[in-house]
Structure formats: structure tokens, C-alpha cells
Coordinates of C-alpha atoms (C1' of nucleotides) in Angstrom, one line a residue:
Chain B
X1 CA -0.9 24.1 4.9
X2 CA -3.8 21.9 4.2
X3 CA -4.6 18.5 2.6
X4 CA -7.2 16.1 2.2
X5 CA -6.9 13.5 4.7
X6 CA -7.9 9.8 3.4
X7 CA -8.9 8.7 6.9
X8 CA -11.2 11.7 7.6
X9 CA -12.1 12.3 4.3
X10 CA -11.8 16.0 5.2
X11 CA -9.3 18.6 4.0
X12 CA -7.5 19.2 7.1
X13 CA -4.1 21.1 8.7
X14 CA -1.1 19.9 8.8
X15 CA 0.4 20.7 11.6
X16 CA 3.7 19.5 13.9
X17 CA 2.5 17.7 16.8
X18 CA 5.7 18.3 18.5
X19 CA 5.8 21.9 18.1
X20 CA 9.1 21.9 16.1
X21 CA 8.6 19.7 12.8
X22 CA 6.3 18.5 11.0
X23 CA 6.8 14.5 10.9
X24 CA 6.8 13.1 7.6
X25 CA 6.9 9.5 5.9
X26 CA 6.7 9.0 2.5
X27 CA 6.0 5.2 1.3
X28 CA 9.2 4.5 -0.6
X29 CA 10.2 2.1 -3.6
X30 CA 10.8 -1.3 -3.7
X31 CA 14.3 -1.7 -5.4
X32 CA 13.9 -4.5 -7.8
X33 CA 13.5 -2.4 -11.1
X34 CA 13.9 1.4 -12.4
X35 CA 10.8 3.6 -10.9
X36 CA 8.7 5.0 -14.0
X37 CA 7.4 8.1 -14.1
X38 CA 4.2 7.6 -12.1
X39 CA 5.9 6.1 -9.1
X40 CA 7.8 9.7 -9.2
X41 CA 5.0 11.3 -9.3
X42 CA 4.1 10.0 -6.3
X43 CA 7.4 10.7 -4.6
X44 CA 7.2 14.4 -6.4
X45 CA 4.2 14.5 -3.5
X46 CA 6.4 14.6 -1.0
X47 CA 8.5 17.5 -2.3
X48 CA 5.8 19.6 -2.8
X49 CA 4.5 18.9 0.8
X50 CA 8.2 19.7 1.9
X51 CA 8.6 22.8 -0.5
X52 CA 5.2 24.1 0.5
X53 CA 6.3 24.2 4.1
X54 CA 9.3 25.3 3.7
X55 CA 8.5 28.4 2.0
X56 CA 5.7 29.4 4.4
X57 CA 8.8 28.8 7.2
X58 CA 7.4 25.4 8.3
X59 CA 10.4 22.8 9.5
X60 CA 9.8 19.2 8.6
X61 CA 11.4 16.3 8.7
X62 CA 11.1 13.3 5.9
X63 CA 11.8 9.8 6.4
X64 CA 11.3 7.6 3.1
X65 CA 12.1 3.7 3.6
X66 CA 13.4 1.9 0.7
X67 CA 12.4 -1.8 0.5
X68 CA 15.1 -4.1 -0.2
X69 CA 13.1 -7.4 1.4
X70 CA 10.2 -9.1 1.9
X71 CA 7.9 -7.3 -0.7
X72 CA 6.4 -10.9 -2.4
X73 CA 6.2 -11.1 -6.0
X74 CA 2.2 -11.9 -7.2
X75 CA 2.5 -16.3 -6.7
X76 CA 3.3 -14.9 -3.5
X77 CA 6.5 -17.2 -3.8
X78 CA 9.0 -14.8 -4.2
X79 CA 10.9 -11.9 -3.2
X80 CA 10.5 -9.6 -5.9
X81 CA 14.4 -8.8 -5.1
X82 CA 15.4 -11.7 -5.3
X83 CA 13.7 -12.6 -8.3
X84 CA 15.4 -10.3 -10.1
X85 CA 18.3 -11.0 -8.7
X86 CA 18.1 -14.5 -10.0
X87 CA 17.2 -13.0 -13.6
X88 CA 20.0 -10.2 -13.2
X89 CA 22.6 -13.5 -12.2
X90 CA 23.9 -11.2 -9.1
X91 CA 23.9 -10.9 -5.2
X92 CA 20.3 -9.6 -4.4
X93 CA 21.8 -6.8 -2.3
X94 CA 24.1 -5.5 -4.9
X95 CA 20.4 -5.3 -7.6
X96 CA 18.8 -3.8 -4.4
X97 CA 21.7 -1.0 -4.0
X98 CA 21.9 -0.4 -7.8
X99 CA 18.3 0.5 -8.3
X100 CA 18.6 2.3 -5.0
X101 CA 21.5 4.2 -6.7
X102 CA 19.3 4.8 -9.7
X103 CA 16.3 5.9 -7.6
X104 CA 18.0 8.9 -6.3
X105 CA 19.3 9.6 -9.4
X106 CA 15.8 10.2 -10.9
X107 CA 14.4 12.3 -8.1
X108 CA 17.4 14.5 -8.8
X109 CA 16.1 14.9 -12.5
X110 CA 12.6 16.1 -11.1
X111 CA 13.8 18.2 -8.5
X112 CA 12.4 16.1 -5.9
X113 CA 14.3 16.9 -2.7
X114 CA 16.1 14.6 -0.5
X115 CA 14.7 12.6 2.5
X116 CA 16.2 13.5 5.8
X117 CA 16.7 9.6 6.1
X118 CA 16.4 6.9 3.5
X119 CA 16.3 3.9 6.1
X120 CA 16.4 -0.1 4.4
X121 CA 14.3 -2.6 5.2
X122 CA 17.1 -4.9 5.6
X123 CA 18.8 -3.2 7.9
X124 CA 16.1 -2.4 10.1
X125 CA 15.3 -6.1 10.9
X126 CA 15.7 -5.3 14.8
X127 CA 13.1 -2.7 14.7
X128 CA 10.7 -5.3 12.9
X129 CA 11.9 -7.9 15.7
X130 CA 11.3 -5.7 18.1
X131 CA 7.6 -4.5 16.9
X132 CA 6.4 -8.0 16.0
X133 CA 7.4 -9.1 19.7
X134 CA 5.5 -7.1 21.2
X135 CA 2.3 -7.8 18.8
X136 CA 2.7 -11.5 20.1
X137 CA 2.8 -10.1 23.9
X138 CA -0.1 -8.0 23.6
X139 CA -2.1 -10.7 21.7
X140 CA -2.5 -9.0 18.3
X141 CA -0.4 -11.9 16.7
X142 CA -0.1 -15.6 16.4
X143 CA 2.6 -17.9 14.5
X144 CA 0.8 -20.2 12.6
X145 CA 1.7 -23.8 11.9
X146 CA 4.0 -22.8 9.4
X147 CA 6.2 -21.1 11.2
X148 CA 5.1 -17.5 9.9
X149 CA 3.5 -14.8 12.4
X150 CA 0.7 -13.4 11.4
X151 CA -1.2 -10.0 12.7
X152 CA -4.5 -11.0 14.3
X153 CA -7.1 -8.8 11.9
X154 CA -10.2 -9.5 14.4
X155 CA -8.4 -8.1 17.0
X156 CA -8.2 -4.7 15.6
X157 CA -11.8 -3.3 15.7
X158 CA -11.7 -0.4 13.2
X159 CA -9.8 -2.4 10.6
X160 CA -11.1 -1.1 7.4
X161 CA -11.2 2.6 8.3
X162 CA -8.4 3.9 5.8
X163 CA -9.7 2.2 2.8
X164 CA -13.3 1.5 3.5
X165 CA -13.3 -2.1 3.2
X166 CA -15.2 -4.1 6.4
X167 CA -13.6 -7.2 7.2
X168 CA -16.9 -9.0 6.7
X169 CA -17.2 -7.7 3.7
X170 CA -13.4 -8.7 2.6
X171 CA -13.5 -12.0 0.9
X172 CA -11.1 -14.2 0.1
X173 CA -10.5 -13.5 -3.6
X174 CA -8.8 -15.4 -6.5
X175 CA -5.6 -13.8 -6.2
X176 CA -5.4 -14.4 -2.4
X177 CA -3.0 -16.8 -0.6
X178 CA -5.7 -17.5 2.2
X179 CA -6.8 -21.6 2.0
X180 CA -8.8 -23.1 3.9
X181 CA -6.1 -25.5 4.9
X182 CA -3.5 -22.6 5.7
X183 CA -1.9 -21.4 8.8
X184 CA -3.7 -18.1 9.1
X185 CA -7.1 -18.3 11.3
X186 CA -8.4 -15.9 9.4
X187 CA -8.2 -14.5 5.5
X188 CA -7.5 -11.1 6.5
X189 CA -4.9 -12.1 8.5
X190 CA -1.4 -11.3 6.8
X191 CA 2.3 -12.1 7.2
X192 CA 4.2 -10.0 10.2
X193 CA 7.0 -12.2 9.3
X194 CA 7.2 -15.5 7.3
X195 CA 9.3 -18.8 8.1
X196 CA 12.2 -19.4 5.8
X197 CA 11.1 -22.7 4.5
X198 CA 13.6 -23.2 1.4
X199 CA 14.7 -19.4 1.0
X200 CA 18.7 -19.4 1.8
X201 CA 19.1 -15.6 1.1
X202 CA 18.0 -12.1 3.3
X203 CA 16.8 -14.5 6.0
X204 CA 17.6 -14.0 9.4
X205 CA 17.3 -15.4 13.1
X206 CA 14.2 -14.7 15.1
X207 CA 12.7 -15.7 18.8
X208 CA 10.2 -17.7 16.3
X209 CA 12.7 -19.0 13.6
X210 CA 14.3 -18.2 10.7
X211 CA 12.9 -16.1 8.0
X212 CA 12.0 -12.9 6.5
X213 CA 10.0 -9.6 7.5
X214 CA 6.1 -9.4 5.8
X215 CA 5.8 -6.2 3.5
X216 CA 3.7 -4.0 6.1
X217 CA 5.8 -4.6 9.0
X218 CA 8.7 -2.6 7.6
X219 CA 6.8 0.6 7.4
X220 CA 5.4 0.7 11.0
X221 CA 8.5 0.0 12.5
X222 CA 10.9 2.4 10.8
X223 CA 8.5 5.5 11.0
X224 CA 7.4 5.5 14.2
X225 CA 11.7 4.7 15.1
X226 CA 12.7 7.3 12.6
X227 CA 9.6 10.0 13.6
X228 CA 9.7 9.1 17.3
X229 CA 6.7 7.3 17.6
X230 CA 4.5 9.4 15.8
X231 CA 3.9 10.5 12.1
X232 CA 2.0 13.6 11.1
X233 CA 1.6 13.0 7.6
X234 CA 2.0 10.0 5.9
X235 CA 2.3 9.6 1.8
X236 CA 2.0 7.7 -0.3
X237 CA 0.4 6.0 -3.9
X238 CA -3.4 5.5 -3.9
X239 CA -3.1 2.0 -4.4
X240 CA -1.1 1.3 -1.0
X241 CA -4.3 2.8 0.7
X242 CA -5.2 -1.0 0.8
X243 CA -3.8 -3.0 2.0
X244 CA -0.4 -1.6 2.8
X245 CA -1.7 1.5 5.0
X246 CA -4.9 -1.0 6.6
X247 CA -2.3 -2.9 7.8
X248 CA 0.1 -0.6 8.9
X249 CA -2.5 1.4 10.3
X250 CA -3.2 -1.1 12.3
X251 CA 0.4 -2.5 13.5
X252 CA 1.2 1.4 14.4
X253 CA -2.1 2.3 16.6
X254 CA -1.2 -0.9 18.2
X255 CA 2.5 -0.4 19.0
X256 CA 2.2 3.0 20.3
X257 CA 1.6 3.0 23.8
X258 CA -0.5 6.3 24.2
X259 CA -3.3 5.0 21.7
X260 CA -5.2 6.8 19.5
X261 CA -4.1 7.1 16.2
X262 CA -0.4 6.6 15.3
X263 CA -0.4 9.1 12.1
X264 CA -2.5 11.9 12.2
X265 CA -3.1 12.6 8.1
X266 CA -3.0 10.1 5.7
X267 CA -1.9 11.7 2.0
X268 CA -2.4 9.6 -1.4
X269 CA -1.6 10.4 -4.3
X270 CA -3.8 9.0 -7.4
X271 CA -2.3 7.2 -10.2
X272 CA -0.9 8.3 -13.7
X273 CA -2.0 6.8 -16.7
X274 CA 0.0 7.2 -19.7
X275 CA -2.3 7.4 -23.2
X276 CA -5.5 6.1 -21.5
X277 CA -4.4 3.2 -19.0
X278 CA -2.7 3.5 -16.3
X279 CA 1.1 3.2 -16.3
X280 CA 2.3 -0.4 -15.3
X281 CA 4.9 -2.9 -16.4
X282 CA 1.8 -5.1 -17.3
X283 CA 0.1 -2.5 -18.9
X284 CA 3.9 -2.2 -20.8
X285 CA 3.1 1.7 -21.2
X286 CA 5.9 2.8 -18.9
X287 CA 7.8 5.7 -19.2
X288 CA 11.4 5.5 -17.5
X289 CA 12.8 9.5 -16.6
X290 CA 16.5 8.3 -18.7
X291 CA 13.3 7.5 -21.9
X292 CA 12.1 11.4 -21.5
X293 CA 15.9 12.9 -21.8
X294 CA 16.7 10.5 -24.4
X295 CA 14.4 12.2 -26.9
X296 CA 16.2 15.1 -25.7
X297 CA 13.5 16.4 -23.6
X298 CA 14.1 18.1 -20.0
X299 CA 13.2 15.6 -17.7
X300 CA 11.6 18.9 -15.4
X301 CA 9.2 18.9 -18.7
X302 CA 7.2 15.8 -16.8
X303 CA 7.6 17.7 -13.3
X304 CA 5.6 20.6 -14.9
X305 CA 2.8 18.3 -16.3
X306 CA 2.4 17.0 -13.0
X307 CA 2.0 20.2 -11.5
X308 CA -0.8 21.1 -14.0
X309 CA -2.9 18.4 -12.6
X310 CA -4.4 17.9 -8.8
X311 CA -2.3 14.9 -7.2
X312 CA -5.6 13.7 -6.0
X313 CA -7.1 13.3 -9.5
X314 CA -5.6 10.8 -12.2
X315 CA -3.9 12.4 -14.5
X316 CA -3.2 11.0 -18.4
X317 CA -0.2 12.2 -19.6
X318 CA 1.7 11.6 -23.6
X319 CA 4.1 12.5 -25.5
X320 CA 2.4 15.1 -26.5
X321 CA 1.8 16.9 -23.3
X322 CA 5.7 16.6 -22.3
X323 CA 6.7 18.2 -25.5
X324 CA 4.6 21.0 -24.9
X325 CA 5.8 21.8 -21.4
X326 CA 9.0 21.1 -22.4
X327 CA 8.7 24.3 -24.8
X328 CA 7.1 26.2 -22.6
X329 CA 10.0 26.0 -19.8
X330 CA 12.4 26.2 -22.5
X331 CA 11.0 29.8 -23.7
X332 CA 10.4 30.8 -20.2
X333 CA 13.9 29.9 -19.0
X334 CA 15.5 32.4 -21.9
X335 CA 12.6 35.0 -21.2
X336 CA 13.6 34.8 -17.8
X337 CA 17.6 35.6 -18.9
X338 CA 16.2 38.6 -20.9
X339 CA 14.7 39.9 -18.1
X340 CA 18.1 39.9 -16.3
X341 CA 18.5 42.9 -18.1
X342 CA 16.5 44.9 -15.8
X343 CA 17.1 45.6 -12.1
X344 CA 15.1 43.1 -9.5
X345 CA 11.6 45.6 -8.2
X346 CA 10.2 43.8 -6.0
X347 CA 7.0 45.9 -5.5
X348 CA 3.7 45.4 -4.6
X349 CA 2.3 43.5 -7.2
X350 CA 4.9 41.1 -6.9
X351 CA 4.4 40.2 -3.4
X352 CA 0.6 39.9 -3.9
X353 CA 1.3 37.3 -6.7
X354 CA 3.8 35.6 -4.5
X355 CA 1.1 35.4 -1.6
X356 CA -1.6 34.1 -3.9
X357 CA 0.4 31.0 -5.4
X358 CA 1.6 30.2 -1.8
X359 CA -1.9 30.4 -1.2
X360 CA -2.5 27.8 -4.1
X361 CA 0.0 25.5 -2.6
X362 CA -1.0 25.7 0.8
X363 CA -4.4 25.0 -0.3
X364 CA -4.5 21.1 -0.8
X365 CA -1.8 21.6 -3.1
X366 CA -3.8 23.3 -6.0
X367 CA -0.8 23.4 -8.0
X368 CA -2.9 23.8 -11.3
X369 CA -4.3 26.9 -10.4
X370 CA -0.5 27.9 -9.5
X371 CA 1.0 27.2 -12.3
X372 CA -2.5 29.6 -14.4
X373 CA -0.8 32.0 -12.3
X374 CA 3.0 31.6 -13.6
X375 CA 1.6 30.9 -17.3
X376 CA 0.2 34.4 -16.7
X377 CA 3.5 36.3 -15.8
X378 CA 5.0 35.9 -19.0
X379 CA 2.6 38.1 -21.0
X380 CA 1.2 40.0 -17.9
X381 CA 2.0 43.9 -18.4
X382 CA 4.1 43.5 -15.5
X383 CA 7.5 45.5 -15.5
X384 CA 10.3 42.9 -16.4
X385 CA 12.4 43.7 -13.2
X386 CA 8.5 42.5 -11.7
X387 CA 9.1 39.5 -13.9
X388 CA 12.4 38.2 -12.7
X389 CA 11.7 38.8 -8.9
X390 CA 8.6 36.9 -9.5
X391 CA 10.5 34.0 -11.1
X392 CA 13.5 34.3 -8.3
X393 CA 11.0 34.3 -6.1
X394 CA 8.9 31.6 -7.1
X395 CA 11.8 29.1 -8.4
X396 CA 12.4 27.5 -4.5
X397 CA 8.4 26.4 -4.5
X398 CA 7.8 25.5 -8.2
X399 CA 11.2 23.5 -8.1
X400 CA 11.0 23.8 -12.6
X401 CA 14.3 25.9 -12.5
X402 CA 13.2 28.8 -14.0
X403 CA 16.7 30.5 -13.4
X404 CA 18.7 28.0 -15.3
X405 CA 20.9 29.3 -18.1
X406 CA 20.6 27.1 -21.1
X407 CA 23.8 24.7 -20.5
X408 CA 26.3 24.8 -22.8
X409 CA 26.0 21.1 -24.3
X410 CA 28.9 19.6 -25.7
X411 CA 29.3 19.6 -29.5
X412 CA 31.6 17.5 -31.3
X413 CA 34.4 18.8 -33.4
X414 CA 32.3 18.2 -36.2
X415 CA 29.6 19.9 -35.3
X416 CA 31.5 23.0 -34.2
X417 CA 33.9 22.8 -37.5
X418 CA 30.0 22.4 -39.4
X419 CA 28.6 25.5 -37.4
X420 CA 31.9 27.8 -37.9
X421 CA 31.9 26.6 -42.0
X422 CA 28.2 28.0 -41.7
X423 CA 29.1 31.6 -40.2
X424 CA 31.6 32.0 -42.9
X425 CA 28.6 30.6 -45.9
X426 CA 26.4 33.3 -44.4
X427 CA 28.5 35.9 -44.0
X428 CA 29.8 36.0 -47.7
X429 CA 26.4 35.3 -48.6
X430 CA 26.6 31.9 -49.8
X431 CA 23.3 31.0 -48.9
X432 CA 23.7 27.5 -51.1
X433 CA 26.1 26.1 -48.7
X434 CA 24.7 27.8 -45.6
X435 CA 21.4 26.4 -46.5
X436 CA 23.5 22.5 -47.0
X437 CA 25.1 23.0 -44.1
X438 CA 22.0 23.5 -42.0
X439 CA 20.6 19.9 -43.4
X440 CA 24.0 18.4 -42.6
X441 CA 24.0 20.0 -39.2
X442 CA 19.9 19.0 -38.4
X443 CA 21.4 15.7 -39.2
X444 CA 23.0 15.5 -36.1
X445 CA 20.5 16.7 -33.9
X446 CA 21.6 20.3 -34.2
X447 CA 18.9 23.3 -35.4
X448 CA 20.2 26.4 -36.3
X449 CA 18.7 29.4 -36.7
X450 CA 19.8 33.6 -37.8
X451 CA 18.9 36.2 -35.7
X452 CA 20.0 40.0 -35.8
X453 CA 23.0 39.3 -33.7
X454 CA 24.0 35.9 -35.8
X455 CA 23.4 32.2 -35.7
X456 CA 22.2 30.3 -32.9
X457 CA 22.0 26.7 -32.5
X458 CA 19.9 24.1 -30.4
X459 CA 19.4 20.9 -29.7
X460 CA 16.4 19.3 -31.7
X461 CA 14.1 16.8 -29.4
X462 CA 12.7 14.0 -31.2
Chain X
rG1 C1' -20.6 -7.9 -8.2
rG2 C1' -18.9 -3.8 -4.5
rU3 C1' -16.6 1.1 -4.0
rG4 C1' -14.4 5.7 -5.7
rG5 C1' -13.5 9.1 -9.8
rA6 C1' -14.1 11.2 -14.8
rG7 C1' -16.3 12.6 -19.7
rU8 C1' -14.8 20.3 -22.2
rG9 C1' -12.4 22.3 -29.3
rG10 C1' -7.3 18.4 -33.6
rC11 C1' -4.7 17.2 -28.6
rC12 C1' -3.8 18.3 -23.1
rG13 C1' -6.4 20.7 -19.8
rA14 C1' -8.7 25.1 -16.1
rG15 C1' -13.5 26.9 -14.8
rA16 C1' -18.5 25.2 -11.3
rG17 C1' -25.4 29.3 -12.8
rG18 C1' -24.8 35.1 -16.9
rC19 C1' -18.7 38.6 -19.9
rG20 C1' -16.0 31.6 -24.0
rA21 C1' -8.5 30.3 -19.0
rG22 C1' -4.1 28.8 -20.8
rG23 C1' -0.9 25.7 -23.4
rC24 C1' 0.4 22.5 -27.7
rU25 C1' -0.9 21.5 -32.8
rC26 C1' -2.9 23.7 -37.2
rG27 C1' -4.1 28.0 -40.7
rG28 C1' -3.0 33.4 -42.1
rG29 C1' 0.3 37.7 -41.5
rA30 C1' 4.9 40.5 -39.9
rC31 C1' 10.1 39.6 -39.8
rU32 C1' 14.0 36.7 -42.7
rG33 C1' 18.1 35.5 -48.7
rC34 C1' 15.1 31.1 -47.2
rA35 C1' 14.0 28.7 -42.8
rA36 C1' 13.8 28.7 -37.6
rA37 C1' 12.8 31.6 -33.3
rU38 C1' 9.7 35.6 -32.0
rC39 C1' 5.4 38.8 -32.3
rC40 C1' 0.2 39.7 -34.2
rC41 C1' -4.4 37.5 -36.0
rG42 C1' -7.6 33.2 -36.6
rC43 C1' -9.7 28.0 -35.3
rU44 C1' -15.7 29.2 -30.5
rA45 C1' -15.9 23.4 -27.2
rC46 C1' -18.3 21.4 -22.7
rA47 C1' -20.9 12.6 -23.6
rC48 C1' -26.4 11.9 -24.5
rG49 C1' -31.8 12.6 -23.1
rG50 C1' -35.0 15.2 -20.1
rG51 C1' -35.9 18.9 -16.2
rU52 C1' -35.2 23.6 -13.0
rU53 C1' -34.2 28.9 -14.3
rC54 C1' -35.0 35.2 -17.3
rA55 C1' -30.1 32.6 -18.0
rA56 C1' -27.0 25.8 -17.4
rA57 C1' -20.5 23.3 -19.4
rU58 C1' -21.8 24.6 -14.3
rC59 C1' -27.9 22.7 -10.4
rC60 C1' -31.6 18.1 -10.5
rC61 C1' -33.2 13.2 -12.7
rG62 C1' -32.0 9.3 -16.0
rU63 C1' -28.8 7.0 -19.8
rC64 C1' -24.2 5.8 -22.0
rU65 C1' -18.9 5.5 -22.1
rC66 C1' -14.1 5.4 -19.8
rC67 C1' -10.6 4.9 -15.7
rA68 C1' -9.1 3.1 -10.9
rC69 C1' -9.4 0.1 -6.3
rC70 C1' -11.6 -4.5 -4.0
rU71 C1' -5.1 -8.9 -0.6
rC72 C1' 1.0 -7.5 -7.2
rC73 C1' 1.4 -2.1 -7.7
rA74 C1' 3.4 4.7 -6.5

RNA sequence: GGUGGAGUGGCCGAGAGGCGAGGCUCGGGACUGCAAAUCCCGCUACACGGGUUCAAAUCCCGUCUCCACCUCCA
């Protein structure tokens, strides 16, 4: 498999530098609120990376940190935790492990697989310890007069790499904390860990004081303890390119004790916009997965619009665009139980198809031109017994669940007495109250329609 | 201001020098008591101005517009 490396700028292999899995960490989210869609999209990265290998018999292993402290609200005053744990009137930790709780939730509604490890900020304070003491030794940080330690940018030479900023070229801007009065010697400089000063919550004791871990900190120290010192691909959103990964990027190289560079590939994934800007709380355009299966829509609906567009392009998606997949996986998930009807013939064809959307996959993860060639099964000439071990085939790497059966939802008594009332209508040809009974039954969400072998019902989406 | 990306039919979007992807919507037809679903048919586009070429959505030059990043962010 092959993606574009950020670093490089090159489309490059990924491979397992220790011969037996490919190392993996995926930039995870910061409890504090619900993850919209786009932040999924960038987690739905990392399942494609993992399916992708997977299928072409490639072991890795993920580790995906989820921040529960120290990522600063913009004043730069407050945890964003605990902020909302002030609004929320609860214990910070319990907020943190409830939107934890609801972050797994959603991958499960996209299909996004598991992490091997989920590892918390919080509770990796030792590792941070650890890492930050042995910044001071080598010289690469200070504590400032303030009691915070900062990471020493000037002594990093090829600060800048990942993002293509140069530090001379970095100035302090408008929404930066740097003053001239301030403890950090330099602007660039940033917050390893930061003194308590009034905080009296997630603050704990260090050689240099009491406080709390900086944002970046986290990230160095829990992959390279979680992927044993080294990280072969690292993921993440294009906006933590800088200067999340700078700085990390920095911290890592310069923790590791063989040199060179810590992660080998750095993966990001662009940003979604939703009807022309791109999705943010600020922007108020956001798009929560539990508002897609309120309208009654397949949450799977937005995985497939991801999947029509490259990860590294932006992508604008609406309402519009969701409904249509939604359709479209809705008609191929009953074409697919048609097809049931015929025995599996997996011949030639099949695995040549099979091979070229690997191909797709493994190629920078071109998962438009994969999902041309899925569109394309449905009215290919192929034999349906082709059909259905294409989809069986294919379901483990598109992750759209192509083999589902449409659940039987639950209908109230109503509904069910409404339906039965119907059959009976129809079948002494009382089209009158058939046809009343269809308005009464669309007014509760419920579309029926006749075909040859009677009525069938679904679910309307709104 | 600096940097990166993008402009394709009513909408979303592939394609990257020559036979107009596909989907959704819409219109017509078949089917149906009607409708829905399904199937068939139709809707002929590449921001603008130049240029290169036998041939440009695709290459070159210029212009315009939009989006993102530049110490909050996935």
C-alpha cells in the first residue's frame, strides 16, 4: 500500500519497519463535545488504512489517544474539558468519559474499526513526565519564570519541515499567547507542560511543580510508548499538520535515541465542508452522525460519500448528497439479497474485479475510482452468482455492509393493526380505504407500496 | 500579506489531448385500481480571455471567483 506522505511530499510505501506490523497512530479526539461528521471522516482514514492492509494480508497495529487534558480552549485560559465541565455542572472526568463513550459509539455507526489501544492523556501523565525530563536533560527545554516548561524551538534545526512554515518566517500573530513580557524566550516556543497557577482540577505533581501536560506532549509520548519507539504511519486531520505534528515532530525525533526521524509517513486527511464552508461549531454547519439517523437515513450513507471523494481533497458534502447514497445502498443491499438466489461463482472475472479495486485502495487510497467500479456491478452483464461473490467479497474492504438484510424495525401496534386493516382493504378491493389507509400510515413515517407478491412497507426519511 | 487546493449539466461528482463516467433530481413511457418500487427512454456540461494543436474540459499564458492553512480545530 501506498500514500502520499506530507513530510516528503511524495507518494510513498507503507511498510512495517519491524517486519511484523505496520505501526500506526491516529491523532484522536478531544472529549469535550460530540465529534461531527468531519472529525469522522478523519478517523474513517484510519480504517481504510487498516482495512486496506488487512485485506492485502498486511498486520497492523493502531493506537488512537484520546485527549481528556491539557487541550487549551482559544483565550488560551482554559481546558476545553474543563470548560465544559463547568457549563455541563459535572466532574470533568465523568464529561471526558461520556463523550469518550459517545465517540466510540459513532465510529461504530460508520464502520470505523477499533483501535488496538485507546490510551488517555490523563492517565499517561508518567510517560509525559518521563519525555519532558529528558527534554530538560538534553537541553531541548527550559521552565520559564512561570513555572511552565517550554520546548526550546531554536534548538531543533529542521523545525518547519512538516508544514512548511520557517521559524523566521513564523510571527507572532494576533491570536498568539507569545508577549514580549512572557516566560517563553522565544514565540515559537510552546508549553511542554504548564504551572498550575489557579487551576485546582486534572493537575498533578511534577520534578518542576504542579500543573498540567501541553497539548503536543501527549501525542509524542504515548505513541512512541504504545508503538515502541517508532511509528510508521501517523494520521491525522490536515489542520494538525501545524502546529500539532511540528511540534510533535519535533519532541519525538528528539526522544528517540537512534535519531533520524521518529515516524516514517505522515498521513492527513483534508477537511469536509458542509454546503460551501467548512464544517465547524463556529461556522454552526455541523452535522452530528445521531442528526443523519434521525432523518431516518443510514448513517453508512455518509461513509459512502466519503469514499466517493479522495481523503486528500476537500470534499463538500449536503443533504442532498447523503440522501442519494443513502438510496443507492438501500437498493444495492436488496439487489444484493436477490442475488442470494443464485449459487456463489467465483470465476475469473470476479477475481480480476476484486484485484483491481484492491488495486484502487492500495493506491493512495483512490477510493473514488473504487467505488466507479462497485457502482458498475450492479448493471454489469455479470452473472448474479458473479454479483454476490463480488459483494461478499468486497464487503470486508468497502466496510458499507452490502450483506445486510433490511432489519426488521419495530412497528407499533398501531401501525401493524393500520398495515393488516390495509391487506384486508386491498384484498376485497376496497381501494377507498386502502388508499386512506396508506395517508394515515405515511403519517407515521410508514410508505407502503403493492407488489405482485403483496404489500411492502418502509420507512420514509425526511 | 504568505502558502496550498479548487472551479465540469438543476445538484453531487469521475475523467486529464480525439469515441460525452456514474449517481441524485427532473421530464416521458412500461407496469399498477391508483400510487410507490422497478425497468426503458430523455435532459449533452467542463469559470472567463487568449494561445499551442488536424483535434483542448484535458497542455501553455493571463484574469476572475471560491475554499483551506499561517500558533482554536479532524
Amino acid at each position: 500500500m501506498r500514500v502520499y506522505d506530507t513530510l516528503s511530499r511524495e507518494v510513498s510505501a507503507v511498510l512495517a519497519s519491524n517486519g511484523e506490523f505496520v505501526r500506526i497512530y491516529c491523532c484522536g479526539p478531544t472529549v469535550y463535545r460530540d465529534a461531527h461528521v468531519g472529525n469522522l471522516r478523519t478517523f474513517l482514514l484510519a480504517d481504510l488504512v487498516q482495512r486496506t492492509l488487512a485485506f492485502s494480508g498486511v498486520k497492523s497495529r493502531l493506537v488512537q489517544n484520546i485527549t481528556d487534558v491539557g487541550h487549551m480552549s482559544e483565550d488560551f485560559e482554559e481546558d476545553k474539558i474543563i470548560a465544559q465541565s463547568k457549563l455541563e455542572k459535572k466532574d470533568p472526568y465523568s464529561v471526558a468519559r461520556e463523550y469518550e463513550a459517545r465517540f466510540h459509539q459513532d465510529c461504530r455507526a460508520l464502520n470505523i474499526k477499533p483501535a488496538d489501544a485507546y490510551p488517555r492523556a490523563s492517565e499517561c501523565i508518567d510517560l509525559m513526565i518521563d519525555s519532558i525530563t529528558k527534554l530538560i536533560a538534553n537541553e531541548l527545554a527550559y521552565q520559564g519564570e512561570d513555572g511552565s516548561v517550554y520546548f526550546d524551538a531554536t534548538r531543533f534545526p529542521s523545525y518547519g519541515a512538516l508544514s512548511g512554515n520557517r521559524l523566521d518566517a513564523l510571527k507572532p500573530g494576533h491570536r498568539y499567547e507569545f508577549t514580549e513580557g512572557g516566560a517563553k524566550r522565544f514565540h515559537a516556543d510552546w508549553a511542554l507542560w504548564k504551572a498550575a497557577g489557579a487551576r485546582s482540577e486534572m493537575i498533578w505533581e511534577t520534578p518542576w511543580g504542579r500543573g498540567f501536560p501541553g497539548w503536543h506532549i501527549e501525542c509524542s509520548a504515548m505513541s512512541l510508548k504504545y508503538l515502541d519507539g517508532r511509528v510508521d504511519l501517523h494520521i491525522g486531520g490536515i489542520d494538525l499538520r501545524f502546529p500539532h505534528h511540528e511540534d510533535e515532530r519535533a519532541q519525538s525525533n528528539s526522544l528517540i535515541t537512534e535519531g533520524g526521524e521518529a515516524v516514517s509517513l505522515w498521513l492527513h486527511g483534508e477537511h469536509l465542508l458542509f454546503e460551501g464552508r467548512k464544517m465547524s461549531k463556529s461556522s454552526g454547519n455541523v452535522v452530528l452522525v445521531s442528526d443523519v439517523a434521525a432523518r431516518g437515513i443510514d448513517p453508512l450513507a455518509i461513509r459512502f460519500c466519503f469514499m466517493e471523494n479522495r481523503y486528500r481533497s476537500q470534499m463538500d458534502l449536503s443533504w442532498n448528497s447523503i440522501q442519494a447514497a443513502h438510496l443507492v445502498l438501500e437498493r444495492w443491499r436488496k439487489a444484493y439479497q436477490g442475488w442470494l438466489k443464485s449459487p456463489i461463482n467465483q470465476s475469473e472475472r470476479v477475481n480480476q474485479l476484486v484485484a483491481e479495486i484492491a488495486s484502487a485502495f492500495n493506491n493512495d487510497l483512490d477510493t473514488p475510482r473504487a467505488m466507479i467500479s462497485l457502482r458498475g456491478i450492479e448493471r454489469s452483464d455479470l452473472e448474479d452468482g458473479e454479483k454476490r461473490a463480488l459483494f461478499e467479497a468486497l464487503d470486508a474492504l468497502f466496510g458499507l455492509d452490502l450483506l445486510k438484510e433490511r432489519e426488521a424495525k419495530r412497528l407499533t401496534n398501531e401501525a401493524e393493526a393500520l398495515l393488516e386493516k390495509r391487506k384486508e382493504a386491498r384484498a376485497n378491493r376496497d381501494f377507498k380505504s386502502s388508499d386512506q389507509l396508506r395517508d394515515e400510515l405515511a403519517l407515521l413515517g410508514i410508505e407502503v407500496r403493492d407488489t405482485s407478491e403483496g404489500q411492502e412497507w418502509s420507512w420514509k426519511i425526511n
